[in-house]
Short mmCIF file of C-alpha atoms in Angstrom, two decimals:
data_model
loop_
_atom_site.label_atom_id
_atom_site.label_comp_id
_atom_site.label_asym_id
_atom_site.label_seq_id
_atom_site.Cartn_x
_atom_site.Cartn_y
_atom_site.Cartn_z
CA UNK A 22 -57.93 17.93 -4.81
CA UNK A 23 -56.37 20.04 -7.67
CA UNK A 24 -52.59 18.43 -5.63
CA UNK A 25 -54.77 14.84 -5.76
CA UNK A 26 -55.20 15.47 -9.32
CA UNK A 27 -51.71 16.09 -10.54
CA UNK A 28 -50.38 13.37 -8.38
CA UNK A 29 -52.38 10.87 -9.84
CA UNK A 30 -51.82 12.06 -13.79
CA UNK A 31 -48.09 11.70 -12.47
CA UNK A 32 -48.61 8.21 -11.57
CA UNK A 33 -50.43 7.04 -14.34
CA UNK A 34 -47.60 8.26 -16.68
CA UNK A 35 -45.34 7.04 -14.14
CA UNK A 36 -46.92 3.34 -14.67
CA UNK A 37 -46.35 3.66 -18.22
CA UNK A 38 -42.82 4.13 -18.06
CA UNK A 39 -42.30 8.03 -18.32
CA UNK A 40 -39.39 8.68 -16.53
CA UNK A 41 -39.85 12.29 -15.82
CA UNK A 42 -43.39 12.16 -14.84
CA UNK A 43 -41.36 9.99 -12.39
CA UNK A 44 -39.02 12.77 -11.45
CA UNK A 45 -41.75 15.20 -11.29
CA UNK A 46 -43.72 12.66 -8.82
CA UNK A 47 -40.64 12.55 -6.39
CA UNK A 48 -40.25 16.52 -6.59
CA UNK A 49 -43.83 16.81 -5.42
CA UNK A 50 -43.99 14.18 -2.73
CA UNK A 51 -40.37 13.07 -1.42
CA UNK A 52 -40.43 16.16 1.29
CA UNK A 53 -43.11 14.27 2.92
CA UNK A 54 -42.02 10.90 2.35
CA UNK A 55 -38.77 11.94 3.96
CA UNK A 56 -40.50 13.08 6.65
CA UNK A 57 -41.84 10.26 7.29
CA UNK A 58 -38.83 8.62 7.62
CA UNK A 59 -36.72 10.76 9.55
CA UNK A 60 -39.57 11.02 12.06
CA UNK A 61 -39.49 7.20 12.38
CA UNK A 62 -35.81 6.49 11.98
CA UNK A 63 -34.36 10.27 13.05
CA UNK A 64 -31.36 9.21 11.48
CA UNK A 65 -30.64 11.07 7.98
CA UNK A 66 -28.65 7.98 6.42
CA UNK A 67 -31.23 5.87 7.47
CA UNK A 68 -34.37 7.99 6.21
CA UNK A 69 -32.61 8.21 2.65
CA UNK A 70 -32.27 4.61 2.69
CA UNK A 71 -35.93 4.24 3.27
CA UNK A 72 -37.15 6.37 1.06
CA UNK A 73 -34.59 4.80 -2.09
CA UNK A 74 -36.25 1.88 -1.94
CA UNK A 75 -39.73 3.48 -0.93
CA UNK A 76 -39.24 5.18 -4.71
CA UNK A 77 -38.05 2.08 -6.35
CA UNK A 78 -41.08 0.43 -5.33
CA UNK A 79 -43.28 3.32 -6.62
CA UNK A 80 -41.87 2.65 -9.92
CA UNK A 81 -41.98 -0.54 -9.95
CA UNK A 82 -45.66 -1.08 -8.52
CA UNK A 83 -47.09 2.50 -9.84
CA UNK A 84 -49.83 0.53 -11.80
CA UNK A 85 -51.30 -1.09 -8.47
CA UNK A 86 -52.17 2.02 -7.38
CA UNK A 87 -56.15 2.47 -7.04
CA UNK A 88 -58.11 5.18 -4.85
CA UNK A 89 -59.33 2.38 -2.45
CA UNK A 90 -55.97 3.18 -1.06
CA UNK A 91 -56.34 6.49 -0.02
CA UNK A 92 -54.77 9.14 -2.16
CA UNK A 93 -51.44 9.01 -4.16
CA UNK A 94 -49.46 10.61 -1.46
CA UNK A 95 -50.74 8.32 1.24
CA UNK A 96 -50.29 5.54 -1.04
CA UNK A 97 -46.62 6.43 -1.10
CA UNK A 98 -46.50 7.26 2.56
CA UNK A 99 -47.26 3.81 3.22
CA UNK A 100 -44.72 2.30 1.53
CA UNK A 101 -42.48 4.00 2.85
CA UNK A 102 -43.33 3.93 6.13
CA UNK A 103 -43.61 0.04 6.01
CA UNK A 104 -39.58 0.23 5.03
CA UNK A 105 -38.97 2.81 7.87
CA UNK A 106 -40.46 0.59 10.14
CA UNK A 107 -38.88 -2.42 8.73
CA UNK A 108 -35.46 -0.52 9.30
CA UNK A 109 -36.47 0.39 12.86
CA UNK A 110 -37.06 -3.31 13.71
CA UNK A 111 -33.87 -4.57 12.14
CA UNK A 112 -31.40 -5.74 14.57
CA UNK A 113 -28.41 -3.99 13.64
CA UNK A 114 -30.58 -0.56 14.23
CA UNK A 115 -31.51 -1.81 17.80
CA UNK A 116 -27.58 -2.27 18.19
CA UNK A 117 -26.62 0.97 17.06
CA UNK A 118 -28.84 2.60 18.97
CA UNK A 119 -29.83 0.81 21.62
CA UNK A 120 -28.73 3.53 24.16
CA UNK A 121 -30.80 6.22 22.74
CA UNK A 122 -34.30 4.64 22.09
CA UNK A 123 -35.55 6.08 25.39
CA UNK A 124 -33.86 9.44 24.30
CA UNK A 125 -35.35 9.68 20.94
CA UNK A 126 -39.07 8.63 23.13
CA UNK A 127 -38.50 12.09 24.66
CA UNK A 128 -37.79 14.20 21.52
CA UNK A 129 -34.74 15.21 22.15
CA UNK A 130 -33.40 14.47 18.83
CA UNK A 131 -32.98 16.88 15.79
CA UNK A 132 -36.68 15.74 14.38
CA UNK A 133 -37.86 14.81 17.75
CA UNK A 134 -40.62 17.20 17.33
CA UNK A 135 -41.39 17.15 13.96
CA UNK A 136 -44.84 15.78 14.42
CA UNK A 137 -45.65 18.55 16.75
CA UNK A 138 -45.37 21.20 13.40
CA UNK A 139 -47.87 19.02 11.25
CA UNK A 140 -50.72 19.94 9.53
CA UNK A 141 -54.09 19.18 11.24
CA UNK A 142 -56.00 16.90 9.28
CA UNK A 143 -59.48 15.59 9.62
CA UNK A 144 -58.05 12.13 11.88
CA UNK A 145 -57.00 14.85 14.36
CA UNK A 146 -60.27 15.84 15.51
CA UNK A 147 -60.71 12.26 15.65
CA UNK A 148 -57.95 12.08 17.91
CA UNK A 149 -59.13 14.87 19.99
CA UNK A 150 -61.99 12.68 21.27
CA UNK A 151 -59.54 10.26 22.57
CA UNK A 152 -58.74 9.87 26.13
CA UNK A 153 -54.80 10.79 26.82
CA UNK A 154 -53.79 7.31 27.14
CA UNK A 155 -55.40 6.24 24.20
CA UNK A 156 -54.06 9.09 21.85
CA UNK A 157 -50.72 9.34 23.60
CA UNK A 158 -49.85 5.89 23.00
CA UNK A 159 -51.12 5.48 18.95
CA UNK A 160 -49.42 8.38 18.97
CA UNK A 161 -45.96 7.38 19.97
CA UNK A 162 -46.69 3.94 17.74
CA UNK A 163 -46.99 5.88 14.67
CA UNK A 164 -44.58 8.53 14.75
CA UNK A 165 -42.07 6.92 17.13
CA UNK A 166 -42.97 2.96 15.70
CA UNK A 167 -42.64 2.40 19.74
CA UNK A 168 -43.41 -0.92 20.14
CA UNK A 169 -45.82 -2.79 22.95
CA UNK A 170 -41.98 -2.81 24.75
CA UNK A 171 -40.78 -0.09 24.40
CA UNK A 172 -44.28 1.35 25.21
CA UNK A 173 -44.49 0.09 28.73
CA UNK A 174 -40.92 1.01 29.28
CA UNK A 175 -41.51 4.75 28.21
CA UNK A 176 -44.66 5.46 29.93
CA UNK A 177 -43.85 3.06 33.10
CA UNK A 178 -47.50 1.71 32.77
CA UNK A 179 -48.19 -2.13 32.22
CA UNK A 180 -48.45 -4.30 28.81
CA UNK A 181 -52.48 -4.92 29.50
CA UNK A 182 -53.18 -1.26 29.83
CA UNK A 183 -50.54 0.03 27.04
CA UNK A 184 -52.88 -2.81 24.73
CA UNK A 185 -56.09 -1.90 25.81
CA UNK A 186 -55.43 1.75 25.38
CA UNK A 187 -54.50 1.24 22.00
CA UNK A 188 -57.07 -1.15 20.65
CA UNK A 189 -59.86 0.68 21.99
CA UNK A 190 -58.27 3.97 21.11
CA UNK A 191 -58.28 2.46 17.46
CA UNK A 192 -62.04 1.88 18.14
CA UNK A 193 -62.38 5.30 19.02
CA UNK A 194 -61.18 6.73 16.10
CA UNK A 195 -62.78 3.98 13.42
CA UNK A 196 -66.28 5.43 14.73
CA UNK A 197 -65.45 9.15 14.33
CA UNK A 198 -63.78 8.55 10.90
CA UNK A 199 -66.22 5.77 9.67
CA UNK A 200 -69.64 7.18 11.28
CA UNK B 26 -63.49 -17.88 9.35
CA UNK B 27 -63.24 -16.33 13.07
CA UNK B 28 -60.64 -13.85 11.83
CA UNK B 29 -62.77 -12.06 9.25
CA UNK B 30 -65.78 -11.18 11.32
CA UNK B 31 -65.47 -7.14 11.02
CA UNK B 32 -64.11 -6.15 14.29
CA UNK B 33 -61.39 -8.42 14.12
CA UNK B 34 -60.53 -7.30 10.84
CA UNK B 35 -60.27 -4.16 11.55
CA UNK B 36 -58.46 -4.49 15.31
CA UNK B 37 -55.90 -6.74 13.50
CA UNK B 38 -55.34 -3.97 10.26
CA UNK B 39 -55.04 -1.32 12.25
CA UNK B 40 -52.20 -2.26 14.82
CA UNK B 41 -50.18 -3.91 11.78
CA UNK B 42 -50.86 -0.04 10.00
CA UNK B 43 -50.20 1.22 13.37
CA UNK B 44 -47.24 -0.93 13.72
CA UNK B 45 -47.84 -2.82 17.00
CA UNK B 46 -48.59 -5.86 15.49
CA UNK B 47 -45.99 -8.33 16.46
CA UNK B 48 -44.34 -11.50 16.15
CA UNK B 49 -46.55 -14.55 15.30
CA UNK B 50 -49.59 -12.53 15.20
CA UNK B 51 -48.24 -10.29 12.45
CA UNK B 52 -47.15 -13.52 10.29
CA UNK B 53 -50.63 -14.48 10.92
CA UNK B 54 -52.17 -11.59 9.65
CA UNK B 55 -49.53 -11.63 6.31
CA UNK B 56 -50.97 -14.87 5.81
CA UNK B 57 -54.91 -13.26 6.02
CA UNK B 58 -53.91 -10.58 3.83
CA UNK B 59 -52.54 -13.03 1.14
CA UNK B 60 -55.53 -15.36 0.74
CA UNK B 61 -58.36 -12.71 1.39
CA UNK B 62 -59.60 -9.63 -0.31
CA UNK B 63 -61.80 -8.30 2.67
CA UNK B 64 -58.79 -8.78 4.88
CA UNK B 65 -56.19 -6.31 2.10
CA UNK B 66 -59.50 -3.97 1.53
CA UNK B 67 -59.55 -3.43 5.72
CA UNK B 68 -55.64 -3.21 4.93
CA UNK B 69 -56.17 0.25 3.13
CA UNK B 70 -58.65 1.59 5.36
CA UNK B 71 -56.36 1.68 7.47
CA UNK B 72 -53.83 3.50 5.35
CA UNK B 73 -55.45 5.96 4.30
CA UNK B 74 -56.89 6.82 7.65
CA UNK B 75 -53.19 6.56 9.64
CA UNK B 76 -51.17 7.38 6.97
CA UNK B 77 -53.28 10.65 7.17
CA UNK B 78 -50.97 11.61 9.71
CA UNK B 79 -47.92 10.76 8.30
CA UNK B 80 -48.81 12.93 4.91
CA UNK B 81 -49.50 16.18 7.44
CA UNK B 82 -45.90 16.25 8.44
CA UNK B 83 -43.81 19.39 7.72
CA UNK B 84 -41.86 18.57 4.56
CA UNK B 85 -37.96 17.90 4.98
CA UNK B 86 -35.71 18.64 1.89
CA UNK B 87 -33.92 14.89 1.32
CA UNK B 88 -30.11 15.28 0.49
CA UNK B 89 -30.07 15.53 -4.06
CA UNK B 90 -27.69 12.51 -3.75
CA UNK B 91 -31.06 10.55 -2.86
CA UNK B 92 -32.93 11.19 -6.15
CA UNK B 93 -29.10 10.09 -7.88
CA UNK B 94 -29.22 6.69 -6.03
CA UNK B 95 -32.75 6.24 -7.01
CA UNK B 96 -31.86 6.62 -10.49
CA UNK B 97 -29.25 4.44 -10.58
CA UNK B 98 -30.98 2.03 -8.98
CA UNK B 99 -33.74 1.19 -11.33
CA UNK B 100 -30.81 1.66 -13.90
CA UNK B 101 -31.85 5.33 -15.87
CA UNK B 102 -28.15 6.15 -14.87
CA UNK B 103 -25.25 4.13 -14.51
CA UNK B 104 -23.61 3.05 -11.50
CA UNK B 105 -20.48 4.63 -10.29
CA UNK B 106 -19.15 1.18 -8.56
CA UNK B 107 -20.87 -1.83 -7.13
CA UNK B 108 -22.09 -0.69 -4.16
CA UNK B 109 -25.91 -0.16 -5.82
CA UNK B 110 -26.67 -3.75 -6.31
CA UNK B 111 -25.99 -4.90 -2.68
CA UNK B 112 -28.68 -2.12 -1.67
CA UNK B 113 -30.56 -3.48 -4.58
CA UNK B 114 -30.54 -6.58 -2.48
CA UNK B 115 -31.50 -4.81 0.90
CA UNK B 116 -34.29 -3.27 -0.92
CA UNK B 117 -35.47 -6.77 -2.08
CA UNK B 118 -36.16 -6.94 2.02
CA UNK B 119 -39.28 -5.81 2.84
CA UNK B 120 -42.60 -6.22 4.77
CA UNK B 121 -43.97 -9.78 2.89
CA UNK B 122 -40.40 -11.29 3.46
CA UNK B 123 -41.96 -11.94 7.45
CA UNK B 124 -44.69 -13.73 5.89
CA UNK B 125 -41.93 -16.18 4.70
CA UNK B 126 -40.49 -18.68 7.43
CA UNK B 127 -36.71 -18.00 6.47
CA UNK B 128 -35.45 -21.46 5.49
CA UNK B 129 -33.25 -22.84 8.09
CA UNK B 130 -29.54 -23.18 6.38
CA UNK B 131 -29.32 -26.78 7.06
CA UNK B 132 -32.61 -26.56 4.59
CA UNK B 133 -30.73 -24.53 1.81
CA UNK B 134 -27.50 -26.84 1.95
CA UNK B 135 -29.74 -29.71 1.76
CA UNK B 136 -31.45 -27.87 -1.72
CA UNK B 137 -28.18 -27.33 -2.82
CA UNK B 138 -26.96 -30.68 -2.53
CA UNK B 139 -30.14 -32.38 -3.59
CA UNK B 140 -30.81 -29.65 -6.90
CA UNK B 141 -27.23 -29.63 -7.95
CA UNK B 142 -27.37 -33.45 -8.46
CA UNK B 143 -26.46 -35.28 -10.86
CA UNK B 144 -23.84 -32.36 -12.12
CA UNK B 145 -24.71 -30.39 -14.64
CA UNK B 146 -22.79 -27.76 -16.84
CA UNK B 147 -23.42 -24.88 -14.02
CA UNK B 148 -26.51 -22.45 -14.93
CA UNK B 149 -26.16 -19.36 -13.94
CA UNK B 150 -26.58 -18.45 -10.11
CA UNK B 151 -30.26 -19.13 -9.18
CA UNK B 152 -32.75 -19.02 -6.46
CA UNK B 153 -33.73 -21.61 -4.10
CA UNK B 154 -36.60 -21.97 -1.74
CA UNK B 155 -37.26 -25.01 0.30
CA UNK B 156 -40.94 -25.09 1.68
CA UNK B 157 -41.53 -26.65 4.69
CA UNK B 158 -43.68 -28.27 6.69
CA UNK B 159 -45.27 -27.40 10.37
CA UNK B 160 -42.43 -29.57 11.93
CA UNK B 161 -39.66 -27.62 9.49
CA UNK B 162 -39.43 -30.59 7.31
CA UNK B 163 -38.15 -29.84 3.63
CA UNK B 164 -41.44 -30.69 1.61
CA UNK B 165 -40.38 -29.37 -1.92
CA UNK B 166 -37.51 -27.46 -3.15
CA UNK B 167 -37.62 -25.35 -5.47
CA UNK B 168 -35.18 -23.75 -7.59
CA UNK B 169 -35.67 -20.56 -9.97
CA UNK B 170 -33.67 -20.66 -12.99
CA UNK B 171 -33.45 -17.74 -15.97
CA UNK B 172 -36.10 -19.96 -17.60
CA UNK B 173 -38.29 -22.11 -15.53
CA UNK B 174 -39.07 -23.42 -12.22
CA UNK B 175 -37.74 -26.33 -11.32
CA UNK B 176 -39.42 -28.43 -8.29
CA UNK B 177 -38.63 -31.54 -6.68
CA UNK B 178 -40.89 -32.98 -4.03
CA UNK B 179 -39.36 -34.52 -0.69
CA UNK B 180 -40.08 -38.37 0.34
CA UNK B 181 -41.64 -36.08 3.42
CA UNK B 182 -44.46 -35.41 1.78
CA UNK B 183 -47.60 -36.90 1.85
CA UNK B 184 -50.23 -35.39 0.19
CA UNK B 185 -53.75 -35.77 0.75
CA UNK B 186 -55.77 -37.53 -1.72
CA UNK B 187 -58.18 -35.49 -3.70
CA UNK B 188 -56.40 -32.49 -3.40
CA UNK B 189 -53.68 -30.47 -5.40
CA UNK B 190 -51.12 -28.12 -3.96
CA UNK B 191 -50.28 -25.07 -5.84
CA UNK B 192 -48.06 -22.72 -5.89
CA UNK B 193 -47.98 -18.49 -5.63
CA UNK B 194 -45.97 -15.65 -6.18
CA UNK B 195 -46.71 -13.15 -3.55
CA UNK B 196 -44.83 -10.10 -4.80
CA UNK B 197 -44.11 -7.72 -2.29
CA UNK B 198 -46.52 -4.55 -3.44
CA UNK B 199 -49.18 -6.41 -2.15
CA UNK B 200 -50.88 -7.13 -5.43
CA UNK B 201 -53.13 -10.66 -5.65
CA UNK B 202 -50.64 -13.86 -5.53
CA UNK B 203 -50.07 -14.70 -9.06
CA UNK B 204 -50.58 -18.67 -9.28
CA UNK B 205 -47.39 -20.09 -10.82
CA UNK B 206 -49.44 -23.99 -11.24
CA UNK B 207 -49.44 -26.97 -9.92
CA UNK B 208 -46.78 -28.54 -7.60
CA UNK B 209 -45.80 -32.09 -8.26
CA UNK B 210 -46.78 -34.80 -5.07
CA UNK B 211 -43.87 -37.04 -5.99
CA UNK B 212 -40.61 -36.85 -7.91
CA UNK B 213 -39.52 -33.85 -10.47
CA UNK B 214 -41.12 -31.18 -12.26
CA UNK B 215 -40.65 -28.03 -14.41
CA UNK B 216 -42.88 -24.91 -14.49
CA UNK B 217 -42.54 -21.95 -16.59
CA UNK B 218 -40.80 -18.77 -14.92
CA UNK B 219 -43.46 -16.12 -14.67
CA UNK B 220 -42.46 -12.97 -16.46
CA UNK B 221 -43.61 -10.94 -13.13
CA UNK B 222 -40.49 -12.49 -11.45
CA UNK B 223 -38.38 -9.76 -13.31
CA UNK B 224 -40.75 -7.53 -12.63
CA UNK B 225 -41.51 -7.55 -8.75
CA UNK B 226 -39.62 -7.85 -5.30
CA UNK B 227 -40.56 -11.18 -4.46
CA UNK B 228 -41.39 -11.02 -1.15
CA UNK B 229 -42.36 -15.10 -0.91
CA UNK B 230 -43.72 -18.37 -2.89
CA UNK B 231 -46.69 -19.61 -0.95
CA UNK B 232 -48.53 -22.97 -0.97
CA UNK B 233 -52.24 -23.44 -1.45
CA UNK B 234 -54.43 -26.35 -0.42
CA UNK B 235 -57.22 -27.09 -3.28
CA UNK B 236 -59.38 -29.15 -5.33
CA UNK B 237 -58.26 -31.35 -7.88
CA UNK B 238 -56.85 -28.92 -10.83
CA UNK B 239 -55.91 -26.09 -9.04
CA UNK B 240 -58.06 -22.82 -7.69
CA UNK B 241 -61.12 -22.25 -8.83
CA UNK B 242 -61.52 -18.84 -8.11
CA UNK B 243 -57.94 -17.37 -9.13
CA UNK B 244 -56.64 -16.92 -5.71
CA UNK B 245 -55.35 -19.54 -3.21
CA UNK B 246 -58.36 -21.39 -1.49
CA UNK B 247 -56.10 -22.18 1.70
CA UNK B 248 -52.67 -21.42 2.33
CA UNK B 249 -50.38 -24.12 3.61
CA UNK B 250 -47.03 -22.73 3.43
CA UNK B 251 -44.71 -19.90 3.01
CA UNK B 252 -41.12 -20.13 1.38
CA UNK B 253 -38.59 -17.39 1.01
CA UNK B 254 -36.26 -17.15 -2.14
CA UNK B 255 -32.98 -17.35 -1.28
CA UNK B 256 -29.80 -16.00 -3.95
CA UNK B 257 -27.24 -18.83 -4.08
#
């Protein structure tokens, strides 16, 4: 909370313009944001690209933020996950890499694992009551952005159960976080 | 509405969160999102309970030249050359620009011819949107210049009596659409250029159905149509 605290006196200035409030805000949240986005992406060039314009926006939209959105940080990981995701979907990233989507699906690459290392948080234990299917594939959606596709191709099993293990995965977890 | 009882609310927030919402169902839901508040409040459930995971990741250290491309970006520094403004550009892409059906060229050059008629000492480079219809017929076009809006409605249009079509900004941070007035049914007309435009990524300029003066409420009572602004 005392982290919640700062980040959001950092926004606030942030929204009115002070530029090194700003600079302050990126020092205390672009290691995750870039996380994020190498995670996603796991392409460097890529990630930075994301997260430029995930900062832009920031400034631009700072005063938009409210705490129905979760906290600051989250805030800011959702924009710039949106743009990762955006980037992942583009057609010229499917070009350049269409040979190594199933690859990067076994975390091979450099950040392959990253997810693995994270902090448990409280959706975790919410995730924990899943069945494997269920968490496996919300799983490889989030981190991975696999799509439907690309899900059925990974795990070999078809659309209607990749679907149905997601939605009522989703279920799952809305009733553990949302009792 | 059948989309806004609670479960499909939610099943439809969190795949798009989740990102497994695809195609025409993910326009769909843009479209949700932009006219209803219970649909954008579902929204950041969502993201704050998936994003959860994304804030527990082990930090990474982002190269320093990121933080100097940020900067120069939103202009604190100056720019070494002219490669910042095309990203500028790419970063103008973003999530809302789906909820825009992208124009078809033929649309544009048709905009272009019909706006740039009769010739007049050339303003500076604008942007054009042409909205169309279910059956991609141009309905309006619409041109943003430095100082207004300038809109000319199509002989394809037929509006329905009773009713007045408006138009929205729907900036791309997912703030309310901002109503920019009243479209005109027939012929020419000029709107004033809303301040926000300099202020926001547009992400598209949608089209509300509603009763005779515009919306009541302050947001659009039915959206019609989605229109992406295009740089000439």
């Amino acid at each position: 909370m005392e982290l919640e605290s700062q980040h959001v006196k950092l926004l606030c200035a942030t929204a009115e313009g002070d530029r090194r409030a700003f600079a302050k805000l990126y020092q205390a949240t672009s290691g995750k944001l870039y996380a994020v986005c190498l995670q996603l992406l796991q392409r460097r060039d890529l990630a930075e690209e994301a997260m430029q314009e995930a900062y832009v926006k920031v400034w631009h939209n700072a005063a938009d933020y409210h705490n129905d959105k979760g906290s600051v940080l989250v805030w800011m990981v959702s924009i710039a996950r949106y743009r990762a995701l955006d980037i992942l979907r583009s057609a010229s990233y499917r070009r350049e890499t269409r040979e190594s989507v199933q690859e990067q699906a076994d975390s091979s690459g450099p950040q392959g694992a990253l997810f693995e290392q994270r902090d448990k948080v409280r959706i975790d234990e919410c995730m924990d009551t899943l069945e494997d299917g269920q968490r496996q594939m919300i799983q490889l959606a989030y981190f991975r952005g696999l799509t439907h596709a690309e899900l059925t191709e990974h795990t070999g099993s078809p659309l209607g159960t990749i679907k149905s293990w997601i939605r009522r995965g989703l279920q799952k977890l809305k009733r553990c976080l949302e009792p | 509405m059948n989309y806004l009882t609670e479960e499909r609310k939610n099943s439809l927030s969190s795949e798009y969160v989740l990102g497994t919402l695809h195609g025409r169902a993910r326009l769909r839901y843009q479209s949700l999102l932009v006219a209803h508040r219970p649909m954008r409040q579902a929204l950041w459930r969502w993201e704050k309970h998936l994003n959860a995971l994304g804030a527990a990741l082990p930090e990474q250290t982002p190269d320093p030249s990121v933080w100097e491309r940020i900067q120069q970006r939103l202009g604190f520094v100056a720019e070494p050359n002219n490669v910042t403004s095309l990203d500028a550009k790419r970063a103008a892409a973003n999530r809302w620009r789906w909820l825009a059906a992208a124009a078809s060229i033929a649309a544009i050059a048709l905009a272009v011819v019909l706006m740039r008629q009769p010739p007049v000492t050339p303003p500076a480079p604008s942007q054009v949107a042409v909205v169309q219809g279910s059956a991609a017929e141009a309905l309006w076009l619409i041109e943003l210049t430095e100082s207004n809006i300038q809109i000319q409605a199509t002989s394809q249009f037929a509006p329905l009596p009773d009713k007045d079509y408006e138009l929205w900004l729907v900036a791309a941070d997912g703030r309310a659409p901002v109503s920019l007035g009243l479209l005109p049914e027939s012929g020419r007309a000029s709107l004033a250029r809303d301040p926000l435009f300099d202020r926001v990524d547009v992400a598209a300029l949608a089209v509300s159905l509603e009763p005779p003066g515009g919306s009541p409420t302050g947001s659009p009572t039915e959206v019609l149509y989605t229109a992406q602004l295009v740089t000439l």
